[in-house]
XYZ file of C-alpha atoms in Angstrom:
198
model
C -0.087 0.002 0.028
C 2.662 2.448 0.800
C 4.855 2.244 -2.469
C 1.544 3.022 -4.172
C 0.889 6.575 -2.338
C 0.156 9.095 -4.914
C 2.800 11.626 -3.931
C 1.340 14.512 -5.790
C -2.221 13.931 -5.228
C -1.957 13.522 -1.377
C 0.438 16.466 -1.103
C -2.210 19.306 -0.201
C -3.568 17.087 2.087
C -0.522 17.328 4.755
C -1.433 18.847 7.985
C 2.158 19.929 8.443
C 4.029 22.705 6.446
C 6.236 21.555 3.727
C 7.863 23.302 1.145
C 5.744 23.224 -2.049
C 6.106 20.538 -4.379
C 7.516 22.500 -7.349
C 10.044 23.718 -5.407
C 11.208 20.102 -3.511
C 11.266 18.840 -7.557
C 13.564 21.795 -8.679
C 15.622 21.026 -5.682
C 15.504 17.301 -7.013
C 16.503 18.488 -10.404
C 19.096 20.782 -9.400
C 20.542 18.025 -7.675
C 20.420 15.692 -10.382
C 21.792 18.150 -12.537
C 24.761 19.252 -10.728
C 25.822 15.855 -9.760
C 25.732 14.294 -13.241
C 28.016 17.626 -14.257
C 30.457 16.971 -11.382
C 30.413 13.055 -12.559
C 30.940 14.376 -16.199
C 33.546 16.763 -15.042
C 35.484 14.252 -12.927
C 35.557 11.999 -15.828
C 36.859 14.275 -18.404
C 39.725 15.772 -15.697
C 41.010 12.180 -14.918
C 40.962 11.037 -18.465
C 42.967 14.346 -19.166
C 45.380 13.365 -16.658
C 45.781 9.594 -17.677
C 46.486 10.867 -21.164
C 48.919 13.602 -20.104
C 51.039 10.783 -18.028
C 50.992 8.464 -20.631
C 52.305 11.331 -23.097
C 55.089 12.253 -20.405
C 56.162 8.398 -20.295
C 56.154 8.479 -24.176
C 58.015 11.646 -24.907
C 60.353 11.525 -21.834
C 61.201 8.209 -21.791
C 61.900 7.547 -17.678
C 64.955 5.420 -17.275
C 63.962 4.063 -13.730
C 61.526 0.825 -13.301
C 60.188 2.819 -10.207
C 58.937 5.628 -12.774
C 57.337 3.236 -14.914
C 55.619 1.581 -11.832
C 54.565 4.854 -10.644
C 52.669 5.987 -13.863
C 51.459 2.299 -14.085
C 49.824 2.566 -10.228
C 48.474 6.355 -11.317
C 46.947 5.546 -14.572
C 45.361 2.190 -13.056
C 43.927 4.027 -9.847
C 42.429 6.486 -11.808
C 40.866 4.128 -14.473
C 39.427 1.726 -11.357
C 38.360 4.769 -9.530
C 36.312 6.055 -12.805
C 34.851 2.595 -13.552
C 33.446 2.537 -9.538
C 32.151 6.258 -9.557
C 30.443 5.892 -13.090
C 28.099 3.510 -11.187
C 26.235 6.719 -9.956
C 25.455 7.745 -13.547
C 22.762 5.402 -13.990
C 21.614 6.195 -10.326
C 21.326 9.877 -11.254
C 20.029 9.231 -14.426
C 16.675 7.311 -12.690
C 16.020 10.247 -10.820
C 13.040 11.823 -12.628
C 9.889 13.654 -11.824
C 6.905 10.963 -12.173
C 8.131 8.539 -9.756
C 6.041 8.292 -5.894
C 7.615 9.948 -2.708
C 8.928 6.271 -1.634
C 10.521 5.715 -4.882
C 12.393 8.908 -4.721
C 13.333 8.034 -1.429
C 14.492 4.965 -2.237
C 16.394 6.294 -5.042
C 18.500 8.845 -2.860
C 19.008 6.735 -0.191
C 20.887 4.425 -2.918
C 22.932 7.246 -4.091
C 23.560 8.059 -0.623
C 25.145 4.514 -0.068
C 26.784 4.546 -3.168
C 28.487 7.729 -2.400
C 29.341 6.573 1.041
C 31.612 3.550 -0.640
C 32.891 6.205 -2.817
C 33.922 8.979 -0.077
C 35.035 6.071 2.722
C 36.776 3.070 1.113
C 37.285 3.831 -2.583
C 38.861 7.404 -1.856
C 41.002 5.993 0.827
C 42.352 3.182 -1.582
C 42.347 5.727 -4.371
C 44.574 7.864 -2.598
C 47.120 5.370 -0.957
C 47.688 4.154 -4.589
C 47.766 7.592 -5.802
C 50.391 8.836 -3.391
C 52.326 5.576 -3.328
C 52.626 6.044 -7.612
C 53.251 9.683 -7.301
C 56.346 9.219 -4.714
C 57.719 6.197 -7.170
C 57.058 8.075 -10.066
C 59.433 11.420 -8.483
C 62.017 9.604 -7.233
C 64.130 9.413 -10.656
C 63.946 13.119 -10.828
C 64.545 13.904 -7.118
C 67.610 11.554 -7.358
C 68.948 14.096 -10.171
C 68.757 16.889 -7.476
C 70.832 17.798 -4.630
C 69.531 15.791 -1.069
C 68.217 19.538 -0.118
C 65.967 19.931 -2.855
C 65.200 16.373 -3.143
C 63.875 16.473 0.667
C 62.096 19.692 -0.040
C 59.984 18.316 -3.155
C 58.986 14.951 -1.340
C 57.876 17.595 1.707
C 55.857 20.039 -0.418
C 54.244 16.731 -2.290
C 53.453 14.815 1.387
C 52.442 18.490 2.267
C 50.216 18.867 -0.245
C 48.493 15.209 -0.230
C 48.194 15.698 3.448
C 46.070 19.127 3.061
C 44.035 17.239 0.289
C 43.096 14.641 2.426
C 42.951 16.075 6.063
C 41.212 19.402 4.627
C 39.970 19.820 1.261
C 38.291 15.919 1.317
C 36.279 16.146 4.597
C 35.123 19.420 3.568
C 33.659 18.062 -0.076
C 32.378 15.135 1.837
C 30.486 16.992 4.202
C 29.278 19.596 1.305
C 27.952 16.262 -0.727
C 26.447 14.571 2.036
C 24.603 17.784 3.481
C 22.914 18.302 -0.120
C 21.430 14.694 -0.204
C 20.578 14.442 3.490
C 18.522 17.629 2.906
C 16.585 15.938 0.274
C 16.534 12.502 2.277
C 15.127 14.010 5.173
C 12.581 16.263 3.229
C 11.472 13.001 1.482
C 11.195 11.266 4.621
C 9.180 13.658 6.664
C 6.790 13.840 3.687
C 6.429 9.959 3.493
C 5.937 9.950 6.990
C 3.309 12.236 6.785
C 1.748 11.093 3.784
C 1.268 7.486 5.562
C -0.252 9.121 8.791
C -2.684 10.860 6.409
C -3.855 7.303 4.703
């Protein structure tokens, strides 16, 4: 019975104050649009980065095995990350304005679950492998420098990775989660109200 609730017909019967249906559907549409845009942008940036890395390998012909292993690790982890990240594409595309409230809620929760996996396990693996690959890649070039400059290059690299991991990544996760959490909470409240009214 609850899966057949007509979200639009029962909307006006609510006893509690909620945002208008058009406003909520506009927020959902905006969430879908920005999420798809971010997914496409991430694909474009990581593919361009992989191509650039491979071009560097081709044109500069690194001599150390560590450099080649670093390149392979970086390209491989970016490709794996994209394969996992692109699973969200279908989930975003399925969000439309013809479903019931319960269907919207289920789809948003499914997206949240996939995002949580990406933000925790997948992103952790990505950063570890990318960091290792980058350190291996840089070794050949750092070995040509004096010890002081080599140390400085690695210190800057590790500082940047730490800054991204401990500062930028948590902020981005909070930002992404707050958008979907707001939508889930709103649809959950409406779903609870509609079930109470039936």
